mmCIF file of C-alpha atoms in Angstrom:
data_model
loop_
_atom_site.group_PDB
_atom_site.id
_atom_site.type_symbol
_atom_site.label_atom_id
_atom_site.label_comp_id
_atom_site.label_asym_id
_atom_site.label_seq_id
_atom_site.Cartn_x
_atom_site.Cartn_y
_atom_site.Cartn_z
ATOM 1 C CA ALA A 25 -6.333 1.483 31.220
ATOM 2 C CA THR A 26 -9.291 3.253 29.289
ATOM 3 C CA LEU A 27 -9.559 1.833 25.586
ATOM 4 C CA ALA A 28 -9.410 3.932 22.930
ATOM 5 C CA ILE A 29 -12.728 5.267 22.422
ATOM 6 C CA GLY A 30 -14.107 2.429 18.478
ATOM 7 C CA VAL A 31 -11.144 -0.054 19.575
ATOM 8 C CA THR A 32 -11.968 -4.151 20.527
ATOM 9 C CA ASP A 33 -11.330 -4.947 24.746
ATOM 10 C CA TYR A 34 -9.278 -7.992 23.703
ATOM 11 C CA GLY A 35 -7.622 -8.210 26.664
ATOM 12 C CA ASN A 36 -4.279 -5.221 26.243
ATOM 13 C CA VAL A 37 -2.545 -4.132 29.152
ATOM 14 C CA GLY A 38 -1.209 -0.815 28.614
ATOM 15 C CA GLY A 39 1.821 -0.009 28.784
ATOM 16 C CA ASN A 40 4.486 -2.136 30.452
ATOM 17 C CA ALA A 41 3.699 -4.450 33.357
ATOM 18 C CA TYR A 42 7.842 -4.726 34.236
ATOM 19 C CA ASP A 43 10.009 -1.627 34.035
ATOM 20 C CA LYS A 44 12.243 -2.377 32.038
ATOM 21 C CA TYR A 45 13.137 0.857 31.033
ATOM 22 C CA GLY A 46 14.131 2.270 34.465
ATOM 23 C CA THR A 47 14.465 -0.946 36.312
ATOM 24 C CA GLY A 48 17.773 -1.135 39.412
ATOM 25 C CA ASN A 49 18.403 -4.623 39.191
ATOM 26 C CA PRO A 50 21.884 -4.949 37.555
ATOM 27 C CA ILE A 51 20.833 -8.279 35.495
ATOM 28 C CA ALA A 52 17.823 -6.578 34.432
ATOM 29 C CA ARG A 53 19.551 -3.081 33.343
ATOM 30 C CA ARG A 54 22.124 -5.045 31.473
ATOM 31 C CA LEU A 55 19.725 -6.806 28.985
ATOM 32 C CA MET A 56 17.844 -3.718 28.210
ATOM 33 C CA ASN A 57 21.519 -2.051 27.569
ATOM 34 C CA ARG A 58 21.404 -4.366 24.963
ATOM 35 C CA PHE A 59 17.748 -4.462 23.773
ATOM 36 C CA LEU A 60 18.571 -0.708 22.973
ATOM 37 C CA ALA A 61 22.222 -1.140 21.614
ATOM 38 C CA ASP A 62 20.951 -3.720 18.478
ATOM 39 C CA PHE A 63 17.805 -1.298 18.251
ATOM 40 C CA ASP A 64 20.063 1.699 17.690
ATOM 41 C CA ALA A 65 22.096 -0.368 15.434
ATOM 42 C CA LEU A 66 19.251 -1.642 13.230
ATOM 43 C CA VAL A 67 18.388 2.146 12.897
ATOM 44 C CA ALA A 68 21.134 3.403 11.673
ATOM 45 C CA GLN A 69 21.138 0.327 9.452
ATOM 46 C CA ALA A 70 17.717 2.125 8.170
ATOM 47 C CA ALA A 71 19.523 6.083 8.609
ATOM 48 C CA PRO A 72 15.826 6.759 8.679
ATOM 49 C CA ALA A 73 15.015 10.341 8.048
ATOM 50 C CA ALA A 74 11.051 9.643 9.619
ATOM 51 C CA ALA A 75 10.037 6.940 11.924
ATOM 52 C CA TYR A 76 7.230 5.656 13.675
ATOM 53 C CA GLU A 77 6.417 3.731 16.234
ATOM 54 C CA ILE A 78 3.128 1.600 16.900
ATOM 55 C CA GLY A 79 2.463 0.286 20.376
ATOM 56 C CA CYS A 80 4.694 3.841 21.573
ATOM 57 C CA GLY A 81 4.212 2.654 24.802
ATOM 58 C CA GLU A 82 5.873 5.256 27.627
ATOM 59 C CA GLY A 83 7.373 6.829 24.362
ATOM 60 C CA GLU A 84 10.747 5.302 25.396
ATOM 61 C CA LEU A 85 12.277 4.258 21.669
ATOM 62 C CA SER A 86 10.258 7.232 20.279
ATOM 63 C CA LEU A 87 12.318 9.317 22.449
ATOM 64 C CA ARG A 88 16.049 7.407 21.767
ATOM 65 C CA LEU A 89 14.583 8.618 17.585
ATOM 66 C CA LEU A 90 13.672 11.949 18.215
ATOM 67 C CA ARG A 91 17.374 12.446 20.194
ATOM 68 C CA ARG A 92 18.798 11.138 17.027
ATOM 69 C CA GLY A 93 16.928 13.831 15.085
ATOM 70 C CA ILE A 94 15.122 12.093 13.602
ATOM 71 C CA ALA A 95 11.418 13.649 12.834
ATOM 72 C CA THR A 96 9.236 10.301 14.977
ATOM 73 C CA ALA A 97 5.845 10.490 16.114
ATOM 74 C CA GLY A 98 3.051 7.144 17.364
ATOM 75 C CA PHE A 99 0.138 5.995 18.801
ATOM 76 C CA ASP A 100 -0.557 3.602 20.898
ATOM 77 C CA LEU A 101 -3.785 1.348 22.339
ATOM 78 C CA GLU A 102 -3.918 3.837 25.338
ATOM 79 C CA ILE A 103 -4.991 6.759 26.142
ATOM 80 C CA ASP A 104 -4.014 7.042 29.247
ATOM 81 C CA VAL A 105 -0.768 5.704 28.400
ATOM 82 C CA VAL A 106 -0.357 8.263 25.369
ATOM 83 C CA ALA A 107 -0.674 10.490 28.350
ATOM 84 C CA GLY A 108 2.156 9.614 29.756
ATOM 85 C CA ALA A 109 4.681 9.025 26.088
ATOM 86 C CA ASN A 110 2.917 13.141 25.510
ATOM 87 C CA ALA A 111 3.878 14.059 29.688
ATOM 88 C CA ASN A 112 8.054 12.108 28.989
ATOM 89 C CA ALA A 113 7.940 13.404 25.237
ATOM 90 C CA ALA A 114 6.965 16.870 26.699
ATOM 91 C CA ALA A 115 9.530 17.214 29.510
ATOM 92 C CA ALA A 116 12.178 16.571 26.746
ATOM 93 C CA GLY A 117 10.782 19.298 24.629
ATOM 94 C CA PHE A 118 9.563 17.460 22.516
ATOM 95 C CA GLY A 119 5.265 17.952 22.954
ATOM 96 C CA SER A 120 2.825 16.010 22.290
ATOM 97 C CA PRO A 121 3.595 13.289 18.992
ATOM 98 C CA PHE A 122 1.603 10.580 20.165
ATOM 99 C CA THR A 123 -1.745 9.375 20.137
ATOM 100 C CA ALA A 124 -4.592 6.702 20.821
ATOM 101 C CA ARG A 125 -5.804 4.662 18.670
ATOM 102 C CA SER A 126 -5.409 0.536 16.667
ATOM 103 C CA LEU A 127 -2.940 -0.019 14.400
ATOM 104 C CA TYR A 128 -6.285 -2.186 13.050
ATOM 105 C CA THR A 129 -7.719 0.911 11.899
ATOM 106 C CA LEU A 130 -4.107 2.103 9.485
ATOM 107 C CA THR A 131 -5.514 1.616 6.546
ATOM 108 C CA PRO A 132 -3.018 1.834 3.820
ATOM 109 C CA GLY A 133 -0.158 4.102 3.481
ATOM 110 C CA GLU A 134 -1.839 6.164 6.124
ATOM 111 C CA ILE A 135 1.962 6.918 7.224
ATOM 112 C CA SER A 136 4.549 8.132 5.693
ATOM 113 C CA ALA A 137 7.863 7.584 7.315
ATOM 114 C CA ASP A 138 10.698 5.432 6.206
ATOM 115 C CA LEU A 139 10.693 3.560 9.002
ATOM 116 C CA ILE A 140 8.051 2.400 11.168
ATOM 117 C CA VAL A 141 9.082 0.295 14.949
ATOM 118 C CA CYS A 142 7.101 -1.896 16.745
ATOM 119 C CA CYS A 143 9.073 -3.680 18.988
ATOM 120 C CA GLU A 144 7.301 -5.251 21.994
ATOM 121 C CA VAL A 145 3.840 -5.356 20.142
ATOM 122 C CA LEU A 146 2.352 -8.304 18.181
ATOM 123 C CA GLU A 147 2.897 -10.596 20.980
ATOM 124 C CA HIS A 148 0.184 -8.460 22.344
ATOM 125 C CA VAL A 149 -2.750 -8.730 19.612
ATOM 126 C CA PRO A 150 -5.441 -11.210 18.855
ATOM 127 C CA ASP A 151 -4.522 -11.699 15.031
ATOM 128 C CA PRO A 152 -0.090 -10.453 14.191
ATOM 129 C CA ALA A 153 -0.356 -12.416 10.731
ATOM 130 C CA ARG A 154 -3.363 -8.907 9.611
ATOM 131 C CA ALA A 155 -1.349 -7.005 11.655
ATOM 132 C CA LEU A 156 1.698 -7.701 9.652
ATOM 133 C CA ASP A 157 -0.030 -6.813 6.638
ATOM 134 C CA ILE A 158 -0.990 -3.407 7.976
ATOM 135 C CA LEU A 159 2.654 -3.010 8.579
ATOM 136 C CA ALA A 160 3.490 -4.370 5.162
ATOM 137 C CA ALA A 161 0.957 -2.088 3.702
ATOM 138 C CA GLN A 162 2.388 1.279 4.679
ATOM 139 C CA GLY A 163 4.954 1.462 2.343
ATOM 140 C CA ALA A 164 7.884 1.880 4.624
ATOM 141 C CA ALA A 165 11.471 1.509 3.355
ATOM 142 C CA HIS A 166 11.743 -0.450 7.099
ATOM 143 C CA VAL A 167 9.962 -1.884 9.121
ATOM 144 C CA ILE A 168 12.196 -2.995 13.177
ATOM 145 C CA LEU A 169 9.872 -5.641 14.834
ATOM 146 C CA SER A 170 10.703 -7.012 17.990
ATOM 147 C CA VAL A 171 9.079 -9.448 20.690
ATOM 148 C CA PRO A 172 9.832 -11.633 23.100
ATOM 149 C CA ARG A 173 11.537 -14.921 22.815
ATOM 150 C CA GLU A 174 10.593 -18.487 24.092
ATOM 151 C CA PRO A 175 11.040 -20.019 25.689
ATOM 152 C CA ILE A 176 13.339 -18.240 27.708
ATOM 153 C CA TRP A 177 11.075 -15.342 28.165
ATOM 154 C CA ARG A 178 8.718 -16.906 30.741
ATOM 155 C CA VAL A 179 11.828 -18.901 31.568
ATOM 156 C CA LEU A 180 13.593 -15.604 33.203
ATOM 157 C CA ASN A 181 9.878 -14.194 34.671
ATOM 158 C CA LEU A 182 10.034 -18.115 37.093
ATOM 159 C CA ALA A 183 14.007 -17.533 37.970
ATOM 160 C CA ARG A 184 12.672 -14.340 39.046
ATOM 161 C CA GLY A 185 9.961 -15.694 41.077
ATOM 162 C CA LYS A 186 7.514 -14.075 38.528
ATOM 163 C CA TYR A 187 3.581 -14.313 37.176
ATOM 164 C CA LEU A 188 4.286 -18.689 38.530
ATOM 165 C CA SER A 189 0.384 -19.318 38.938
ATOM 166 C CA ALA A 190 0.821 -18.821 34.688
ATOM 167 C CA ARG A 191 3.668 -20.751 34.042
ATOM 168 C CA GLY A 192 5.755 -17.595 33.447
ATOM 169 C CA ASN A 193 3.751 -15.661 30.762
ATOM 170 C CA THR A 194 3.777 -11.844 30.861
ATOM 171 C CA PRO A 195 0.319 -10.236 31.642
ATOM 172 C CA GLY A 196 -1.341 -9.305 28.203
ATOM 173 C CA HIS A 197 1.149 -11.663 25.694
ATOM 174 C CA ILE A 198 -0.927 -14.222 24.094
ATOM 175 C CA GLN A 199 1.386 -14.459 21.490
ATOM 176 C CA HIS A 200 4.182 -16.847 21.523
ATOM 177 C CA TRP A 201 7.602 -17.324 19.449
ATOM 178 C CA SER A 202 10.823 -18.520 18.879
ATOM 179 C CA ALA A 203 13.146 -16.671 17.056
ATOM 180 C CA THR A 204 12.884 -19.629 14.612
ATOM 181 C CA GLY A 205 9.360 -19.431 14.601
ATOM 182 C CA PHE A 206 9.121 -15.785 14.726
ATOM 183 C CA ARG A 207 11.220 -15.013 11.973
ATOM 184 C CA ARG A 208 9.624 -17.564 10.041
ATOM 185 C CA LEU A 209 6.243 -14.985 10.051
ATOM 186 C CA ALA A 210 8.086 -12.086 9.777
ATOM 187 C CA ALA A 211 8.929 -13.523 6.322
ATOM 188 C CA SER A 212 5.766 -14.069 5.007
ATOM 189 C CA ARG A 213 5.510 -10.572 4.729
ATOM 190 C CA PHE A 214 8.578 -9.185 4.408
ATOM 191 C CA GLU A 215 12.649 -10.192 3.710
ATOM 192 C CA ILE A 216 14.263 -10.046 6.245
ATOM 193 C CA VAL A 217 17.760 -7.516 6.362
ATOM 194 C CA ALA A 218 18.831 -8.558 10.017
ATOM 195 C CA VAL A 219 18.476 -10.577 12.813
ATOM 196 C CA ARG A 220 19.483 -9.212 16.193
ATOM 197 C CA ARG A 221 18.529 -11.151 18.954
ATOM 198 C CA PRO A 222 19.550 -9.646 22.248
ATOM 199 C CA LEU A 223 19.109 -11.771 25.597
ATOM 200 C CA PRO A 224 15.721 -12.583 25.487
ATOM 201 C CA TRP A 225 14.426 -10.743 22.331
ATOM 202 C CA THR A 226 14.121 -11.482 18.893
ATOM 203 C CA MET A 227 14.626 -8.130 16.571
ATOM 204 C CA LEU A 228 14.345 -7.939 13.330
ATOM 205 C CA LEU A 229 14.618 -5.229 10.504
ATOM 206 C CA CYS A 230 12.495 -5.470 7.337
ATOM 207 C CA ARG A 231 12.036 -4.409 4.013
ATOM 208 C CA PRO A 232 8.822 -5.647 2.292
ATOM 209 C CA LEU A 233 9.095 -8.115 -0.118
ATOM 210 C CA GLY A 234 9.783 -6.850 -3.438
ATOM 211 C CA ARG A 235 11.089 -3.611 -2.509
ATOM 212 C CA ARG A 236 14.920 -2.373 -2.949
#
């Protein structure tokens, strides 16, 4: 993948190492459906008019929001991943709402949205605490975060015979949290409004501390 200009290469793996959205595996499909159902429930609880996705990947979650009538844009680190996301959005009639940049280049209050979505991103970044500081500084009413739940994520990879030499660790995952550990990290920057645990993820609906 080609890195966005001005972004430091920290070993990021663009897109999904495994096509979790398009998988034909019935077990993986069931797990993904649970993830999406919980995501939809947290979005409904946040009730945003506008959303912004950080780490949009191929654009699946943003398109899900757009189809619900929620004005949505976003970005990802990788230029070629963003090109694919914009192609998917254009094919669905939503134009090209995605750009290429790093979340570390965001300035406070730059994003104007009721909801920020940052799902399956923080496990890839070198400084997740700083990333959360940047998200909290945007001033959105709500933030949805999700990360793989460890060690069950790696156990499931090993069970399907994947990434054996890396002990089940997915390429590009440089941070690892249990459900409790991730909640503790998020609670240092946000009020946690709701918790979902679709196997094998931890998903949080958060509000910046001090905001009501």
